[in-house]
Tab-separated table of C-alpha atoms in Angstrom:
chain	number	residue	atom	x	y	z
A	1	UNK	CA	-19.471	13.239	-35.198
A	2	UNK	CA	-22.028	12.441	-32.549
A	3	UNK	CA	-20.330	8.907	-31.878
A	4	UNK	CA	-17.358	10.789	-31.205
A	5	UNK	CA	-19.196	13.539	-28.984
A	6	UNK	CA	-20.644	10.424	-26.767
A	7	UNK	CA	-17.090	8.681	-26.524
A	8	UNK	CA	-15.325	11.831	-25.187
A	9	UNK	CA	-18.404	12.452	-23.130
A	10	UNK	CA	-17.757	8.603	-21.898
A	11	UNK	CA	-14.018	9.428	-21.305
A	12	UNK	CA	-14.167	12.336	-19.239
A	13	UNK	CA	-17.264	11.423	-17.453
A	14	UNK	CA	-15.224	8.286	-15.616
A	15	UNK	CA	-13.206	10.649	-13.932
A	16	UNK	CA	-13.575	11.739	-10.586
A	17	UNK	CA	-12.199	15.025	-10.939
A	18	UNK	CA	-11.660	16.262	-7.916
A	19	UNK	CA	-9.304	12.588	-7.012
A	20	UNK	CA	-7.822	13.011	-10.436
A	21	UNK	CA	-6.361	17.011	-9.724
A	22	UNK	CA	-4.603	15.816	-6.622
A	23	UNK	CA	-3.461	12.590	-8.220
A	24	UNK	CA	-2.032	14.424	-11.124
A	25	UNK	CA	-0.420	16.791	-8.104
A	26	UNK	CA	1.076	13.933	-7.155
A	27	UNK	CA	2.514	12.794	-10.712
A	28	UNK	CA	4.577	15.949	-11.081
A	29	UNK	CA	5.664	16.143	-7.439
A	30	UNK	CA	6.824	12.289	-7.866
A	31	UNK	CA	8.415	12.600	-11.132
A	32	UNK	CA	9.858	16.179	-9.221
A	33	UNK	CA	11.422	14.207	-6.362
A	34	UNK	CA	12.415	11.357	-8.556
A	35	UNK	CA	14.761	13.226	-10.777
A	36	UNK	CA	16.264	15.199	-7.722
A	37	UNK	CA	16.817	11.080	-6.073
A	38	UNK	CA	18.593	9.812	-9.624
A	39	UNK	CA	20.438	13.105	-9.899
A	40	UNK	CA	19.699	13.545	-13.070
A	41	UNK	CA	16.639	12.016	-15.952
A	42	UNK	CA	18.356	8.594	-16.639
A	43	UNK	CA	16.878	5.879	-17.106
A	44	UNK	CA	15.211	5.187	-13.867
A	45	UNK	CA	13.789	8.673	-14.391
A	46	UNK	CA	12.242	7.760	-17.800
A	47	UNK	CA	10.876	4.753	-16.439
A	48	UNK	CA	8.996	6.062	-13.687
A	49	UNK	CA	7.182	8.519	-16.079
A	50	UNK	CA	6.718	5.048	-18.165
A	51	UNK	CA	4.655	3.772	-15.372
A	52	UNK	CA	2.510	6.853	-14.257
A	53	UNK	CA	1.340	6.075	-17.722
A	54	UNK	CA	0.692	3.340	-17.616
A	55	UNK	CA	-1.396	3.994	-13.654
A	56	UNK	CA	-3.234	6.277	-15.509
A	57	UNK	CA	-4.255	4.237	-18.091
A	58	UNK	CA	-5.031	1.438	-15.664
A	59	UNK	CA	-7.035	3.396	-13.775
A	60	UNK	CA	-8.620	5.066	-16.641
A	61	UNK	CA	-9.758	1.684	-18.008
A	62	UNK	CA	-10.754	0.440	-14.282
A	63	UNK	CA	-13.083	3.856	-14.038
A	64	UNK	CA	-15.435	2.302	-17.125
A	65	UNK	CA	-15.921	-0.812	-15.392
A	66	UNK	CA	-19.762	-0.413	-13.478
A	67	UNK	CA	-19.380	-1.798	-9.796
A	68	UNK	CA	-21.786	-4.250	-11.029
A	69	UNK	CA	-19.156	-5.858	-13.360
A	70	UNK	CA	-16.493	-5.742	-10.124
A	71	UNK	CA	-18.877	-7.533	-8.292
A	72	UNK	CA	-19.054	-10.343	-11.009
A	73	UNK	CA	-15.309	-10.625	-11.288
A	74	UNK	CA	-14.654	-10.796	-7.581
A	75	UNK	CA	-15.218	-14.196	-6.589
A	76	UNK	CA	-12.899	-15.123	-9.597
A	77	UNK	CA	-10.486	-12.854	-9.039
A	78	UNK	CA	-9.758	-13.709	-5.719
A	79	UNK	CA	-10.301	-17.841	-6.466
A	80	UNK	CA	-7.321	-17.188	-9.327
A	81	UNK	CA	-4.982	-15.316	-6.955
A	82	UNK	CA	-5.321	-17.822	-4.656
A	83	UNK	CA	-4.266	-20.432	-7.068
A	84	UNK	CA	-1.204	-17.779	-8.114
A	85	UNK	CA	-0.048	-17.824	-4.619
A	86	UNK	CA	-0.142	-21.602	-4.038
A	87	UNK	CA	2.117	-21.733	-7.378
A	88	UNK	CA	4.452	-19.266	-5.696
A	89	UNK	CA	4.762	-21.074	-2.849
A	90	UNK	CA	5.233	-24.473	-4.820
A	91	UNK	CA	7.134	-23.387	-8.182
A	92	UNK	CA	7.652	-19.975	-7.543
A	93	UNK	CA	11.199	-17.937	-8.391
A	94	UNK	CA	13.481	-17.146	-5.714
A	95	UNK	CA	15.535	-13.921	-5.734
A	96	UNK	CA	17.437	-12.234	-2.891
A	97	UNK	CA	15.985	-14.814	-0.089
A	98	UNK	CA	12.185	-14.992	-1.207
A	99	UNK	CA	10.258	-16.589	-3.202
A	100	UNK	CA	7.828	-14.002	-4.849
A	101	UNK	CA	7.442	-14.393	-8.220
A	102	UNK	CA	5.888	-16.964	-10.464
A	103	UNK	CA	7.212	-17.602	-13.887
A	104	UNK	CA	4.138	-18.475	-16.502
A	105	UNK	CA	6.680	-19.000	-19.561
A	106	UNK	CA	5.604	-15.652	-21.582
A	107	UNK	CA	5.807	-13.180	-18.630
A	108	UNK	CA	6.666	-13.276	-14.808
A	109	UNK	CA	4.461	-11.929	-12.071
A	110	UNK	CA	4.100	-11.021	-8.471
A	111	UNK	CA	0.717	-12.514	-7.187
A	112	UNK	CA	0.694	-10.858	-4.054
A	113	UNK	CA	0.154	-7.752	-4.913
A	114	UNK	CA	-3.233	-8.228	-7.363
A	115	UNK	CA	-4.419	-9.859	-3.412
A	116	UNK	CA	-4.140	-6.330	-2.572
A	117	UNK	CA	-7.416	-5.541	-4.578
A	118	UNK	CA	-8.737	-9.098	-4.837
A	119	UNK	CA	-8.958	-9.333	-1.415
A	120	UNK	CA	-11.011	-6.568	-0.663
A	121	UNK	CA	-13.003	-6.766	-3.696
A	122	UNK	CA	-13.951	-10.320	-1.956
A	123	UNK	CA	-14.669	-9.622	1.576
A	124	UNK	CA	-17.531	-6.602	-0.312
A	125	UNK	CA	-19.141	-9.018	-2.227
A	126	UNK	CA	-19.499	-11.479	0.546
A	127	UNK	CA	-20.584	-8.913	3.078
A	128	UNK	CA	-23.373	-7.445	0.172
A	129	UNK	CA	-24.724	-10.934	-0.451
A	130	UNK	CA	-25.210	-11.328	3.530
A	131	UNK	CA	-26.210	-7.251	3.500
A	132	UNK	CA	-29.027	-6.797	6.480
A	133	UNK	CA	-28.301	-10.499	7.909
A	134	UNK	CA	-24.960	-10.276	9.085
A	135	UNK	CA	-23.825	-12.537	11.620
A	136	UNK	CA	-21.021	-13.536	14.130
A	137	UNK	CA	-20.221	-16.805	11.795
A	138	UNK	CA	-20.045	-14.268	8.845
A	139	UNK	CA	-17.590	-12.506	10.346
A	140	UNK	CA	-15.186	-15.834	10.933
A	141	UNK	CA	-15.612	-17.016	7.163
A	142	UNK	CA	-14.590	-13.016	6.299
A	143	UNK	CA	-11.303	-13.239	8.518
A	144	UNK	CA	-10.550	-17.229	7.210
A	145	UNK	CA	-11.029	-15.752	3.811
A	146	UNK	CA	-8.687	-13.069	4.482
A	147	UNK	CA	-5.955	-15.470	6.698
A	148	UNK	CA	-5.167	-17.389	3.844
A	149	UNK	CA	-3.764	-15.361	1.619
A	150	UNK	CA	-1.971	-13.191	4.641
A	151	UNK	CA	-0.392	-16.709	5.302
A	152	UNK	CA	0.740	-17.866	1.991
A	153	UNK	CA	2.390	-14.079	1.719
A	154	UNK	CA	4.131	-14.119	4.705
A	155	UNK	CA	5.352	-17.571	4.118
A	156	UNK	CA	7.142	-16.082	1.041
A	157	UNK	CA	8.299	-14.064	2.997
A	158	UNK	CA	7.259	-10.649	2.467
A	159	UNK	CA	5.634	-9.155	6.060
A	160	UNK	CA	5.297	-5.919	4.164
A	161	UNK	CA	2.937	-6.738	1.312
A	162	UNK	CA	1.067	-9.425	3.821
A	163	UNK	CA	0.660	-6.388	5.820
A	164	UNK	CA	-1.152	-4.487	3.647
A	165	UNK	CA	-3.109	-7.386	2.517
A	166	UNK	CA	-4.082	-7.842	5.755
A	167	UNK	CA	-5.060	-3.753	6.730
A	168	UNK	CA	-7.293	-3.680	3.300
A	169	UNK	CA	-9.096	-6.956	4.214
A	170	UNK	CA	-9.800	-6.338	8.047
A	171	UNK	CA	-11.006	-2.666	7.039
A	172	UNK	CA	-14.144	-4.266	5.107
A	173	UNK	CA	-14.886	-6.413	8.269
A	174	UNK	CA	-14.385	-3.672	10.124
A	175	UNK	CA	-16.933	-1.610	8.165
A	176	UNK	CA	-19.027	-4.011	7.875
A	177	UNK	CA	-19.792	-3.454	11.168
A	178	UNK	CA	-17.468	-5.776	12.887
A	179	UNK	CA	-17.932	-4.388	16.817
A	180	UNK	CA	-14.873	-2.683	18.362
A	181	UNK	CA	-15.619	-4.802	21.757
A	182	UNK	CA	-14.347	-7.852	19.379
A	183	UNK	CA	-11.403	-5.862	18.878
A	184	UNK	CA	-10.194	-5.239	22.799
A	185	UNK	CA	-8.648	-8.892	23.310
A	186	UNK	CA	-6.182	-8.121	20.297
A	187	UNK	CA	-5.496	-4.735	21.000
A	188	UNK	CA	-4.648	-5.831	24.725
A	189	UNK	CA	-2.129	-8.811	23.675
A	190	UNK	CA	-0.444	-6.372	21.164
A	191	UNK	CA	0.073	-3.527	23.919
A	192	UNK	CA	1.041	-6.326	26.140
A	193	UNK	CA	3.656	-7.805	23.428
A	194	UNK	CA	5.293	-4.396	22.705
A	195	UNK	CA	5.542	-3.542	26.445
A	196	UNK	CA	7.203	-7.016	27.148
A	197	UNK	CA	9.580	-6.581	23.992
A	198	UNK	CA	10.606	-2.824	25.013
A	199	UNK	CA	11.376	-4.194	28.922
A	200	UNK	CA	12.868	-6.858	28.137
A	201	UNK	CA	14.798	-6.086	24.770
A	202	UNK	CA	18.570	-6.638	25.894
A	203	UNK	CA	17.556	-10.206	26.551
A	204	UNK	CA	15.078	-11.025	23.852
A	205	UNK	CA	17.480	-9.602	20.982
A	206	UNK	CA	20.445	-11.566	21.782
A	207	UNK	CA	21.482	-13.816	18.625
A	208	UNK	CA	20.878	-17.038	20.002
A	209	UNK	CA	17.151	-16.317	21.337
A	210	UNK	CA	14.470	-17.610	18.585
A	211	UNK	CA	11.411	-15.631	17.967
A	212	UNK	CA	10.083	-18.827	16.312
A	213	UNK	CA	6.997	-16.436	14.643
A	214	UNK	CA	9.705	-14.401	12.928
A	215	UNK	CA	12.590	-14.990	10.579
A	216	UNK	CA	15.964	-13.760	11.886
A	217	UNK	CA	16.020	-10.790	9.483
A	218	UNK	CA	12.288	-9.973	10.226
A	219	UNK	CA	13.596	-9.995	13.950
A	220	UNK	CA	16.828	-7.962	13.403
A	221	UNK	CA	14.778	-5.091	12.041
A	222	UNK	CA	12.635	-4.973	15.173
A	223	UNK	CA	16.058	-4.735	17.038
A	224	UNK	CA	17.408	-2.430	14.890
A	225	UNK	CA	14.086	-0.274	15.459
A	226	UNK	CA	14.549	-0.381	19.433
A	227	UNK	CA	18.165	0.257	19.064
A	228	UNK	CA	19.311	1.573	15.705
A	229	UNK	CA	22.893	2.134	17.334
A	230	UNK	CA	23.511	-1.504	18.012
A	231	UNK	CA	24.699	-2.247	14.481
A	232	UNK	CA	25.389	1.337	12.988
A	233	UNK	CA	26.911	-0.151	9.768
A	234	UNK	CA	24.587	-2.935	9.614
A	235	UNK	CA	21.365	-3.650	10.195
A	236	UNK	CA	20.741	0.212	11.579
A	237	UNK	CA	22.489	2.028	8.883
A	238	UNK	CA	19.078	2.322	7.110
A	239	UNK	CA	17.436	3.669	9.955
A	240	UNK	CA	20.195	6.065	11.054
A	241	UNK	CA	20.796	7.294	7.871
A	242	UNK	CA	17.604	8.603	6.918
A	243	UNK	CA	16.423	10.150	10.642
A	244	UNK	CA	19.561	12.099	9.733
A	245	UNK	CA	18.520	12.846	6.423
A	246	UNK	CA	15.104	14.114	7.745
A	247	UNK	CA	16.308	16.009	10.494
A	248	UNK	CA	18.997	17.459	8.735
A	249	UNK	CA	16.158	18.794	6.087
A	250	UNK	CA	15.254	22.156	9.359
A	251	UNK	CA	11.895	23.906	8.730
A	252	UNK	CA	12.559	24.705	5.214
A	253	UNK	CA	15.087	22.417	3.487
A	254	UNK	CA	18.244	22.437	1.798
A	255	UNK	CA	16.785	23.146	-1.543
A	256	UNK	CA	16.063	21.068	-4.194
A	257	UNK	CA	19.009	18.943	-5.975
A	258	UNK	CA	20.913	20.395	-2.909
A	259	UNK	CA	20.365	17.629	-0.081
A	260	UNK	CA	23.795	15.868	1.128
A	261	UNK	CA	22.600	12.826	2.378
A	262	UNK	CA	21.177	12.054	-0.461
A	263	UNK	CA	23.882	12.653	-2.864
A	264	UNK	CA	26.798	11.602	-1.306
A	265	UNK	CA	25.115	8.305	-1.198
A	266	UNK	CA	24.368	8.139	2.622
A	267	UNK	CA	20.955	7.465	1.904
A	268	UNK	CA	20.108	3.278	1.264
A	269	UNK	CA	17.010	2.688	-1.615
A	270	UNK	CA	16.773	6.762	-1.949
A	271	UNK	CA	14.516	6.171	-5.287
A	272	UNK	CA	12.368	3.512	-3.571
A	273	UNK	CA	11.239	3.001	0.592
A	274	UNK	CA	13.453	5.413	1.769
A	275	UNK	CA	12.491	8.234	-0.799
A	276	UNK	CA	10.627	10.235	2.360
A	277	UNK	CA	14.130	10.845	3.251
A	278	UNK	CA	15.223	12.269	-0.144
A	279	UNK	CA	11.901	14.912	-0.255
A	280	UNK	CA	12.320	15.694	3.477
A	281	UNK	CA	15.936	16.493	3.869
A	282	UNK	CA	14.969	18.930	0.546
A	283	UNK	CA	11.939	20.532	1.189
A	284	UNK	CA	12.145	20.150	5.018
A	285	UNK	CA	9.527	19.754	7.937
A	286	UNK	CA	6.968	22.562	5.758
A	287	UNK	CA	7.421	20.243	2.513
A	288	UNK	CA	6.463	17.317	4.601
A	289	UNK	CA	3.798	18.752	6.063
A	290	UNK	CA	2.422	19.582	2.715
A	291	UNK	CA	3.226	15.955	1.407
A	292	UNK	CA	0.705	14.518	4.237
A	293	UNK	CA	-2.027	17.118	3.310
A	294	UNK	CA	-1.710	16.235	-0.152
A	295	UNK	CA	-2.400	11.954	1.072
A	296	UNK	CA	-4.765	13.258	3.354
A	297	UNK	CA	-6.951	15.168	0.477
A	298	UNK	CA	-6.713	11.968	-1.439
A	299	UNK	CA	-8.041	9.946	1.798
A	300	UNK	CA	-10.817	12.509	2.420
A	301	UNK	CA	-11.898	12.143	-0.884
A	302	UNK	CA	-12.040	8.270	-0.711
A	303	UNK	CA	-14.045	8.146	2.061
A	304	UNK	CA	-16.223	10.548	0.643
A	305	UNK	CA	-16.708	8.427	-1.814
A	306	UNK	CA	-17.660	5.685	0.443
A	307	UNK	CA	-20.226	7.026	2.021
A	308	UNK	CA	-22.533	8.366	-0.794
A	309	UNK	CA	-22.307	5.079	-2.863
A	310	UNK	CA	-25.720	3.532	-2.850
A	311	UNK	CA	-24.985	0.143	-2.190
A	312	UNK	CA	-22.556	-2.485	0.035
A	313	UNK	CA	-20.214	-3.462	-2.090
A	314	UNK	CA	-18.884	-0.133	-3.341
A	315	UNK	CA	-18.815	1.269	0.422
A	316	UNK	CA	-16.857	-1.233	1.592
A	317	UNK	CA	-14.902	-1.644	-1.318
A	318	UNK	CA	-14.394	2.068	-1.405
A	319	UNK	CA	-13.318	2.517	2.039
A	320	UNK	CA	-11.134	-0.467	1.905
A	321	UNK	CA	-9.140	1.326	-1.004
A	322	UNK	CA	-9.108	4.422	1.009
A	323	UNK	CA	-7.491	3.167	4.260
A	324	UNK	CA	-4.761	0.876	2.254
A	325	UNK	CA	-3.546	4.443	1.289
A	326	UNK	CA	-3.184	5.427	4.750
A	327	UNK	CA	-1.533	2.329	5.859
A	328	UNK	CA	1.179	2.648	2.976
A	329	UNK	CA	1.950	5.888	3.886
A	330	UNK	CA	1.654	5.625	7.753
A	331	UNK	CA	3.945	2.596	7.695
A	332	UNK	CA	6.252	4.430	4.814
A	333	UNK	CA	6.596	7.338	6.469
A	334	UNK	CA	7.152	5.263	10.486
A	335	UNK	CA	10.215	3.179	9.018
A	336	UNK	CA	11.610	6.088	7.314
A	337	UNK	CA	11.461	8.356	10.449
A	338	UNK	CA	12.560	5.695	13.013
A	339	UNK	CA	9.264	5.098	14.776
A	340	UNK	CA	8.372	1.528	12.994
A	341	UNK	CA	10.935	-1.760	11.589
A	342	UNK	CA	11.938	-1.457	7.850
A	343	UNK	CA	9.143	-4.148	6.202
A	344	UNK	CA	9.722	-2.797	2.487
A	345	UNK	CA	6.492	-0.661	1.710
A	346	UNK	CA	6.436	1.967	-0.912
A	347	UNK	CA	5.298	5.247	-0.724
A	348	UNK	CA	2.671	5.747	-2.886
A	349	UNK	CA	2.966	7.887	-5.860
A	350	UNK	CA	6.454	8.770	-5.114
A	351	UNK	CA	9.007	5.789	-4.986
A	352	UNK	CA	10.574	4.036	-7.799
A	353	UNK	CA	8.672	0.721	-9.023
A	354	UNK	CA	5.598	0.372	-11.627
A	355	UNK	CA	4.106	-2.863	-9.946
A	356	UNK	CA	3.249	-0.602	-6.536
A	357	UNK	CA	2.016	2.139	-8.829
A	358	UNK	CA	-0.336	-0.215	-11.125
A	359	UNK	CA	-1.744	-1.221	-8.022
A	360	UNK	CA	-2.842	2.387	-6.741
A	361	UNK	CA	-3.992	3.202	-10.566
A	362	UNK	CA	-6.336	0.359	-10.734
A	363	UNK	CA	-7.022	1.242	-6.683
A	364	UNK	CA	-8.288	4.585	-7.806
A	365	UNK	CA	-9.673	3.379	-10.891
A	366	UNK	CA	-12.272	1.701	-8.760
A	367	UNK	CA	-12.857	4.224	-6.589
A	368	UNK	CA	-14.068	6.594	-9.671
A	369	UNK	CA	-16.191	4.000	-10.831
A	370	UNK	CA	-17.749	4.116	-7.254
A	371	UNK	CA	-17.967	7.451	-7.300
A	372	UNK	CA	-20.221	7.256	-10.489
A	373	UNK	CA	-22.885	5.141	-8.997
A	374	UNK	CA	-25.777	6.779	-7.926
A	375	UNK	CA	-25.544	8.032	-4.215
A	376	UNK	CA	-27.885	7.359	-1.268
A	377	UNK	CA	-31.049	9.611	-1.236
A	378	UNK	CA	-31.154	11.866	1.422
């Protein structure tokens, strides 16, 4: 009877309750907006409830492993993904113009998306081994470290994923005290880029003109972004379709089960990217509102988290975690509203797919087990 007492104690001790209340928030309004995007609880329905299991369970399991262990496993980790992406790009499985997925005989997997924690989990173990010494050369081996995988992802290609890749790496440079000064030169060329592509867009988006960087499609969608009229039943029917959806949605909705858009079909990937569209045109500009609190509660808490963890690795790793949340749902919520190109990210908790939503489980697994570690003495 005690043994039991101390494994239930075990089990709900792992949880960081106040991050699991809004996550299970976000279950039912998921599995809510879900059945309202299917029209009904087929079988896209049932396997979306599948896979918040299975997140919770993943991140259940992830909240029992000490940030000790994590540190162990991260040089590993990221060694093995590496390894996984080189297959990919080598003897990897193409479907629908990429080549993502690599077949190991018994099951098929997705390697880019475990670099989504592996890469992190990396750049705070380095960072903690050089804790109180950090250098300028530090900083280079951190961004060559993250550059390769961002490359072998975007040669796949799949600029969404690389992206956020890319945002969860850079945020552990960044907080581990990477200077903003560093940052000007970058920020400068990208204003610079954007201003030159906005003045000069009639020219630069003709077919014939080569972005060389980009593949055509990648390019098309930037088009489409400056100009979603050009190709109304092409390459901007995404785009033009759900800005209607959303603005259609007023202050307070067309109900739920009720909007148009999205069940006459107007809508494009309504249970996946685009399912922003579905909840606003339903619940309307108030609903959406409330959506972002909801991510923003989860973000607060994250970085909470962060900053009372008594050591490196789980600060960086924490906050890492934290922002790739805001980057899914900043870029989600952009392409879905017109103000950023269509690059294929999720929106977390709420489209349809159980790879993006293992991903988050074991994110948030980790952050509880940060959260358990003893925090810095005042």
């Amino acid at each position: 009877m005690k043994r039991l007492g101390l494994i239930l104690l075990r089990i709900f001790t792992a949880f960081d309750w106040p991050l699991l209340l809004v996550l299970v928030l976000f279950a039912a309004l998921g599995l809510t907006v879900m059945h309202s995007a299917v029209g009904s609880t087929d079988w896209r329905f049932a396997e979306q409830s599948r896979n918040f299991i299975i997140a919770f369970f993943a991140m259940w399991i992830m909240a029992l492993v000490p940030p000790q262990t994590l540190m162990k496993l991260a040089l590993p980790f990221y060694v093995l993904g590496i390894v996984l992406l080189l297959g990919v790009e080598f003897a990897g499985e193409t479907s629908k113009g990429a080549t993502r997925w690599l077949n190991l005989g018994f099951t098929r997997i997705q390697p880019s998306e475990m670099m989504k924690i592996a890469v992190p989990m990396m750049l705070a173990w380095y960072f903690q081994r050089h804790e109180g010494q950090v250098r300028i050369r530090d900083f280079l081996v951190a961004a060559l470290m993250l550059v390769a995988p961002f490359g072998l992802i975007v040669l796949q290609p799949d600029l969404g994923t690389a992206l956020l890749v890319f945002g969860a790496g850079f945020f552990v440079i960044y907080f581990a005290g990477l200077s903003f000064k560093l940052l000007v030169p970058a920020v400068l060329v990208g204003v610079i880029a954007i201003g030159t592509l906005v003045y000069y867009e009639d020219q630069l988006c003709e077919p014939d003109v080569d972005w060389v960087v980009l593949h055509d499609y990648q390019k098309h969608r930037v088009c489409t972004l400056l100009n979603p009229s050009s190709d109304p039943l092409g390459k901007g029917f995404h785009t033009i379709q759900s800005m209607i959806a959303v603005g259609s949605g007023g202050l307070y909705g067309k109900g739920y089960m009720q909007g148009t858009q999205t069940h006459l079909d107007f809508i494009p990937e309504r249970t996946t990217d685009f399912i922003f569209a579905v909840y606003a045109e339903e619940f309307g500009l108030y609903g959406g509102v409330a959506l972002l609190v909801l991510y923003s509660l989860l973000i607060a808490r994250g970085l909470a988290i962060a900053s009372r963890c008594g050591n490196q690795f789980g600060r960086l790793l924490a906050g890492s975690m934290t922002m790739m949340m805001f980057i899914y749902v900043f870029v989600n919520v952009g392409m879905v509203t017109g103000i950023l190109p269509v690059v294929g990210v999720p929106l977390p908790f709420m489209s349809y797919g159980g790879t993006a939503l293992l991903t988050m489980g074991v994110a948030f697994g980790i952050m509880m087990s940060i959260s358990r570690a003893k925090p810095v003495k005042a």
